[in-house]
XYZ file of C-alpha atoms in Angstrom:
281
model
C 181.534 70.051 100.430
C 178.219 67.587 100.400
C 176.820 69.773 102.726
C 177.023 72.827 100.561
C 176.260 71.132 97.879
C 172.923 70.279 99.550
C 172.586 73.527 100.609
C 172.693 74.839 96.884
C 170.582 72.137 95.628
C 167.993 73.260 98.198
C 168.402 77.394 97.459
C 167.890 76.156 93.823
C 164.954 74.026 94.439
C 163.373 77.079 96.213
C 164.059 79.379 93.550
C 162.366 77.346 90.712
C 159.640 76.654 93.188
C 159.335 80.488 93.711
C 159.748 81.186 89.491
C 157.060 78.558 88.464
C 154.774 80.158 91.320
C 155.398 83.751 89.663
C 156.503 85.386 92.457
C 159.611 85.162 94.621
C 157.876 85.249 98.022
C 155.415 82.889 99.584
C 152.568 81.929 97.476
C 149.414 84.051 98.111
C 146.429 82.550 99.691
C 143.896 81.559 97.218
C 141.402 83.717 95.985
C 137.751 83.299 97.774
C 135.061 83.996 95.017
C 132.157 85.451 96.590
C 128.714 83.878 95.313
C 125.705 86.551 94.635
C 122.759 85.136 96.725
C 119.633 86.223 95.042
C 116.843 87.411 97.499
C 113.979 85.019 96.771
C 111.037 86.389 95.057
C 108.482 87.193 97.132
C 105.547 84.509 97.350
C 102.930 85.341 94.666
C 99.339 86.387 96.140
C 96.454 87.822 93.922
C 94.352 90.639 93.292
C 91.019 89.379 91.800
C 89.042 91.897 90.098
C 85.368 91.547 89.250
C 82.264 93.158 87.780
C 80.825 95.340 84.539
C 82.548 97.549 82.344
C 84.293 99.639 85.165
C 86.297 96.850 86.485
C 87.624 96.202 83.026
C 88.660 100.144 82.398
C 86.564 100.688 79.264
C 86.720 103.776 77.694
C 85.366 105.519 74.248
C 88.298 105.567 71.642
C 88.394 108.144 69.119
C 85.454 106.887 66.818
C 83.101 106.715 70.255
C 83.477 103.063 70.655
C 83.770 101.682 74.318
C 86.965 99.346 74.451
C 88.600 97.795 77.782
C 92.165 99.696 78.462
C 94.658 99.270 81.152
C 93.838 102.618 82.761
C 90.977 101.358 84.772
C 90.679 101.410 88.356
C 91.731 97.970 89.093
C 94.858 98.714 87.309
C 95.766 101.906 88.995
C 95.010 100.520 92.224
C 96.898 97.355 91.933
C 99.962 99.680 91.000
C 99.192 101.077 94.216
C 98.948 97.789 96.330
C 102.113 96.222 94.485
C 104.523 98.955 96.135
C 103.985 97.348 99.315
C 102.931 93.570 98.198
C 105.974 92.926 95.514
C 104.493 89.409 94.577
C 100.734 90.800 93.846
C 99.513 89.682 90.759
C 96.123 91.198 88.905
C 93.569 88.996 87.329
C 90.615 90.803 85.780
C 87.339 88.804 85.422
C 85.149 91.344 84.707
C 82.648 91.744 81.539
C 81.085 94.840 79.639
C 77.774 95.367 80.164
C 77.602 92.762 82.914
C 74.499 92.751 85.168
C 73.742 90.693 88.273
C 71.694 88.002 86.230
C 74.371 87.559 83.904
C 77.188 87.260 86.493
C 75.448 84.474 87.988
C 74.048 82.419 84.708
C 76.423 83.786 82.031
C 75.481 85.308 78.508
C 77.734 87.848 77.520
C 81.357 86.946 77.836
C 82.466 83.778 77.651
C 84.238 81.877 80.788
C 85.563 78.468 81.458
C 82.908 77.913 84.078
C 80.297 79.685 82.028
C 79.566 82.404 84.162
C 81.843 84.933 85.617
C 80.757 84.402 89.113
C 81.717 80.602 88.218
C 85.335 81.801 87.244
C 85.667 83.809 90.145
C 84.695 80.898 92.536
C 86.608 78.454 90.724
C 89.760 81.155 90.878
C 89.371 81.402 94.642
C 89.503 77.846 95.275
C 92.560 76.984 93.397
C 94.583 80.113 94.266
C 95.168 80.158 98.484
C 96.615 83.649 98.141
C 94.139 85.849 97.069
C 94.780 88.781 99.200
C 91.897 91.279 97.592
C 89.026 91.002 95.659
C 86.990 93.823 94.097
C 83.586 94.004 92.738
C 81.477 96.721 91.209
C 77.905 95.324 89.361
C 74.355 96.083 89.243
C 74.590 99.420 87.328
C 73.586 97.754 84.303
C 70.364 96.116 85.999
C 68.053 99.370 85.584
C 69.274 100.040 82.186
C 67.487 97.117 80.528
C 64.444 99.149 81.803
C 65.511 101.892 79.189
C 63.798 100.027 76.459
C 60.387 100.020 77.421
C 57.805 101.952 75.547
C 55.666 103.520 78.313
C 56.067 105.540 81.219
C 54.039 102.694 83.186
C 55.851 99.793 81.775
C 59.601 101.754 82.497
C 58.162 102.319 85.959
C 56.750 98.636 86.336
C 60.091 97.380 85.240
C 62.439 99.243 87.469
C 60.079 98.405 90.239
C 61.151 94.780 89.452
C 64.696 94.951 88.015
C 65.824 96.513 91.472
C 64.934 93.800 94.084
C 65.556 91.248 91.543
C 69.138 93.158 91.246
C 69.449 92.886 95.000
C 68.511 89.033 95.253
C 70.748 88.383 92.634
C 73.730 90.139 94.715
C 72.901 88.489 97.719
C 73.710 85.325 95.932
C 76.930 86.562 94.484
C 78.214 87.804 97.870
C 77.234 84.333 99.405
C 79.230 82.325 96.866
C 82.049 84.313 96.974
C 82.081 84.378 100.928
C 81.906 80.538 100.822
C 84.612 80.370 98.645
C 87.018 82.889 100.211
C 85.899 83.420 103.998
C 88.568 85.228 105.093
C 89.636 87.407 101.916
C 89.535 90.932 101.891
C 86.366 91.892 99.527
C 85.353 95.522 98.588
C 82.912 96.462 96.952
C 81.663 99.944 95.456
C 78.774 101.920 94.989
C 78.288 104.321 92.172
C 78.932 108.218 90.811
C 75.800 108.763 88.625
C 73.163 110.494 90.302
C 70.567 108.335 88.272
C 71.959 105.539 90.424
C 71.746 107.235 93.483
C 68.795 104.850 94.854
C 71.315 102.135 95.026
C 73.643 104.339 97.200
C 70.442 104.601 99.404
C 70.586 101.741 101.562
C 70.101 98.709 98.427
C 73.688 97.941 98.080
C 75.086 98.999 101.144
C 72.593 96.673 103.151
C 73.671 93.723 100.967
C 77.564 94.670 101.287
C 77.021 95.111 105.041
C 75.169 91.726 105.506
C 78.305 89.639 103.877
C 81.061 91.428 105.429
C 81.896 93.638 102.445
C 83.501 96.844 102.785
C 82.165 99.796 100.351
C 84.584 101.847 98.412
C 82.765 105.182 98.478
C 82.814 106.427 95.013
C 79.468 108.253 95.342
C 80.847 110.090 98.061
C 84.281 110.621 95.841
C 82.432 111.889 93.070
C 80.319 114.230 95.414
C 77.316 112.871 93.876
C 74.745 114.311 96.359
C 75.920 118.348 96.007
C 73.982 119.876 93.960
C 75.466 122.929 95.650
C 78.965 124.373 95.498
C 79.535 125.299 92.066
C 82.844 124.726 90.351
C 84.266 125.804 87.109
C 84.832 123.334 84.017
C 86.871 124.593 81.204
C 84.522 124.811 78.125
C 81.395 124.354 79.924
C 81.030 127.207 82.740
C 80.052 127.005 86.083
C 78.413 123.705 86.882
C 77.014 122.138 90.256
C 80.037 120.391 92.174
C 78.279 116.638 91.245
C 77.726 117.793 87.446
C 81.121 119.593 87.313
C 82.795 116.015 88.755
C 80.848 113.830 86.245
C 82.254 116.403 83.456
C 85.605 116.226 84.734
C 85.997 112.770 85.486
C 83.937 110.671 82.748
C 83.282 111.132 79.003
C 79.556 112.006 80.035
C 80.275 115.967 78.688
C 82.968 115.266 76.078
C 81.912 115.903 72.448
C 80.575 113.491 69.948
C 81.969 111.024 68.836
C 83.247 109.905 72.279
C 80.915 111.423 74.264
C 78.421 111.084 75.617
C 79.604 108.419 77.472
C 79.267 107.464 81.320
C 82.421 105.388 81.892
C 85.408 107.192 83.623
C 88.208 108.470 82.065
C 91.610 108.179 83.431
C 91.326 110.791 85.933
C 87.816 109.047 86.947
C 89.269 105.842 87.401
C 92.340 107.231 89.482
C 89.399 108.692 92.224
C 87.585 105.147 92.240
C 91.002 103.421 92.665
C 91.650 105.988 95.448
C 88.188 105.148 97.218
C 89.267 101.816 97.181
C 92.394 102.053 98.588
C 90.735 103.961 101.442
C 88.057 101.304 102.140
C 90.869 99.132 102.207
C 93.207 100.827 104.699
C 90.056 102.083 107.028
């Protein structure tokens, strides 16, 4: 009898335990919770865009006023580069109407260091992971001569402005190189035929001296091609270089937006692709 009672007690205890566990069989193994592991964010790196109005993506608004936009070549180049560099960040320090002199000394845009060059050097010193610097500067230097009252004074002004600008450019590049000796620096030449002299050796020689690659915007816009006519809607058949200027800038647009030498969105894309080609060459 005692053995029977012991057996019945054991069976009852097991049944009670099974009921409390919510099942009649063995207790299930404890559930394992999977913890979602997020991939670490890629390390931040920087693309620093320097220069004049082109580096700010300036275009004329409906009233003809030149304003900064998010469609400039740095913005479009950044979008292309970020696809392969997820941690890349764009920093634009460019200044509308900047010359080589004001980039060194300040006077147009306000910077904590007093000038765009000082701000750029400070940024390069304080950010170790700057993967690219782009530069467009020099187009506005000869423009200051346009207001001269006579042809002789105009010629004299241009004769002084270009050598001064070349010397200023050497100062700019020397300081950038000293601050970032191993960073890729790419500079551009220009697309306007009136600035062809910059293309013919002056900018290129200085850039080469400091190991700076050149984005061949002059070539991308077919600036030297006065033949090979191309049709432009609303304007007829034009020499290739003029046609590209009309298609990719606001120079041939009707007032009040035109004429304006700044690139349009398509033109900035052409410039961005020229920088990309120089970067991957």
